[in-house]
Amino acid sequence: IEPSWEHVEQIRAWKAARDLRAVRGALDDLEAAAREPRTNIMPPLIAALDAQASFGECTGVLRIAHGQAYDPVAGLERP
């Protein structure tokens, strides 16, 4: 299967243009909330998405909070 290189470049440009400090902070907050069993993670999840974290980045930090690898195939690093 041949990837759509145009789409790949659009995603790379979007990630390069976002405020990485805001993304990291929001992902840190999401991970901290997910470590607390009785905490509602929806507000920090929405805040992370509003900060332009990708859905994959959000699920990656949720995996970390529950003792799993950020990326199950070890191809990506946490921002």
Coordinates of C-alpha atoms in Angstrom, one line a residue:
I1 CA 0.0 0.0 0.0
E2 CA 1.4 3.3 -1.0
P3 CA 1.0 6.1 1.5
S4 CA -0.5 9.5 0.5
W5 CA 2.7 11.6 0.8
E6 CA 0.7 14.8 0.4
H7 CA -1.3 13.8 3.5
V8 CA 1.9 12.9 5.4
E9 CA 3.4 16.3 4.6
Q10 CA 0.2 18.0 5.8
I11 CA 0.4 16.2 9.1
R12 CA 4.1 17.0 9.5
A13 CA 3.4 20.7 8.8
W14 CA 0.5 20.7 11.3
K15 CA 2.7 19.1 14.0
A16 CA 5.5 21.5 13.3
A17 CA 3.3 24.6 13.6
R18 CA 1.6 23.8 16.9
D19 CA 2.8 25.0 20.3
L20 CA 4.8 22.0 21.5
R21 CA 5.1 23.4 25.1
A22 CA 1.3 23.6 25.3
V23 CA 0.9 20.1 23.8
R24 CA 3.4 18.6 26.3
G25 CA 1.8 20.3 29.2
A26 CA -1.7 19.1 28.3
L27 CA -0.4 15.6 27.7
D28 CA 1.3 15.7 31.1
D29 CA -2.0 16.7 32.7
L30 CA -3.8 14.0 30.9
E31 CA -1.3 11.4 32.1
A32 CA -1.5 12.6 35.7
A33 CA -5.3 12.4 35.7
A34 CA -5.2 9.0 34.1
R35 CA -3.0 7.7 37.0
E36 CA -5.7 8.6 39.5
P37 CA -8.4 5.9 39.5
R38 CA -11.4 8.1 40.4
T39 CA -10.5 11.1 38.2
N40 CA -12.6 12.1 35.3
I41 CA -10.1 12.2 32.4
M42 CA -12.5 13.9 29.9
P43 CA -11.6 17.5 30.9
P44 CA -7.8 16.9 30.5
L45 CA -8.4 14.8 27.3
I46 CA -10.5 17.7 25.8
A47 CA -7.8 20.2 26.9
A48 CA -5.1 18.1 25.2
L49 CA -7.0 17.9 22.0
D50 CA -7.7 21.7 22.2
A51 CA -3.9 22.2 22.6
Q52 CA -3.6 20.3 19.3
A53 CA -2.3 17.0 20.6
S54 CA -3.3 14.2 18.3
F55 CA -5.6 11.4 19.3
G56 CA -2.7 9.0 19.0
E57 CA -0.6 11.1 21.3
C58 CA -3.5 11.2 23.8
T59 CA -3.9 7.4 23.7
G60 CA -0.2 7.0 24.0
V61 CA 0.0 8.8 27.3
L62 CA -3.1 6.9 28.5
R63 CA -1.1 3.7 27.8
I64 CA 1.9 5.0 29.8
A65 CA -0.4 5.9 32.7
H66 CA -1.6 2.3 32.8
G67 CA 1.9 0.7 32.6
Q68 CA 2.1 0.1 28.9
A69 CA 4.4 1.4 26.2
Y70 CA 3.6 4.7 24.6
D71 CA 3.7 3.1 21.1
P72 CA 3.0 -0.6 21.1
V73 CA 5.2 -1.1 17.9
A74 CA 8.0 1.1 19.3
G75 CA 8.0 3.4 16.2
L76 CA 7.1 6.7 17.9
E77 CA 8.3 8.7 20.9
R78 CA 6.2 10.7 23.3
P79 CA 6.2 14.4 22.6

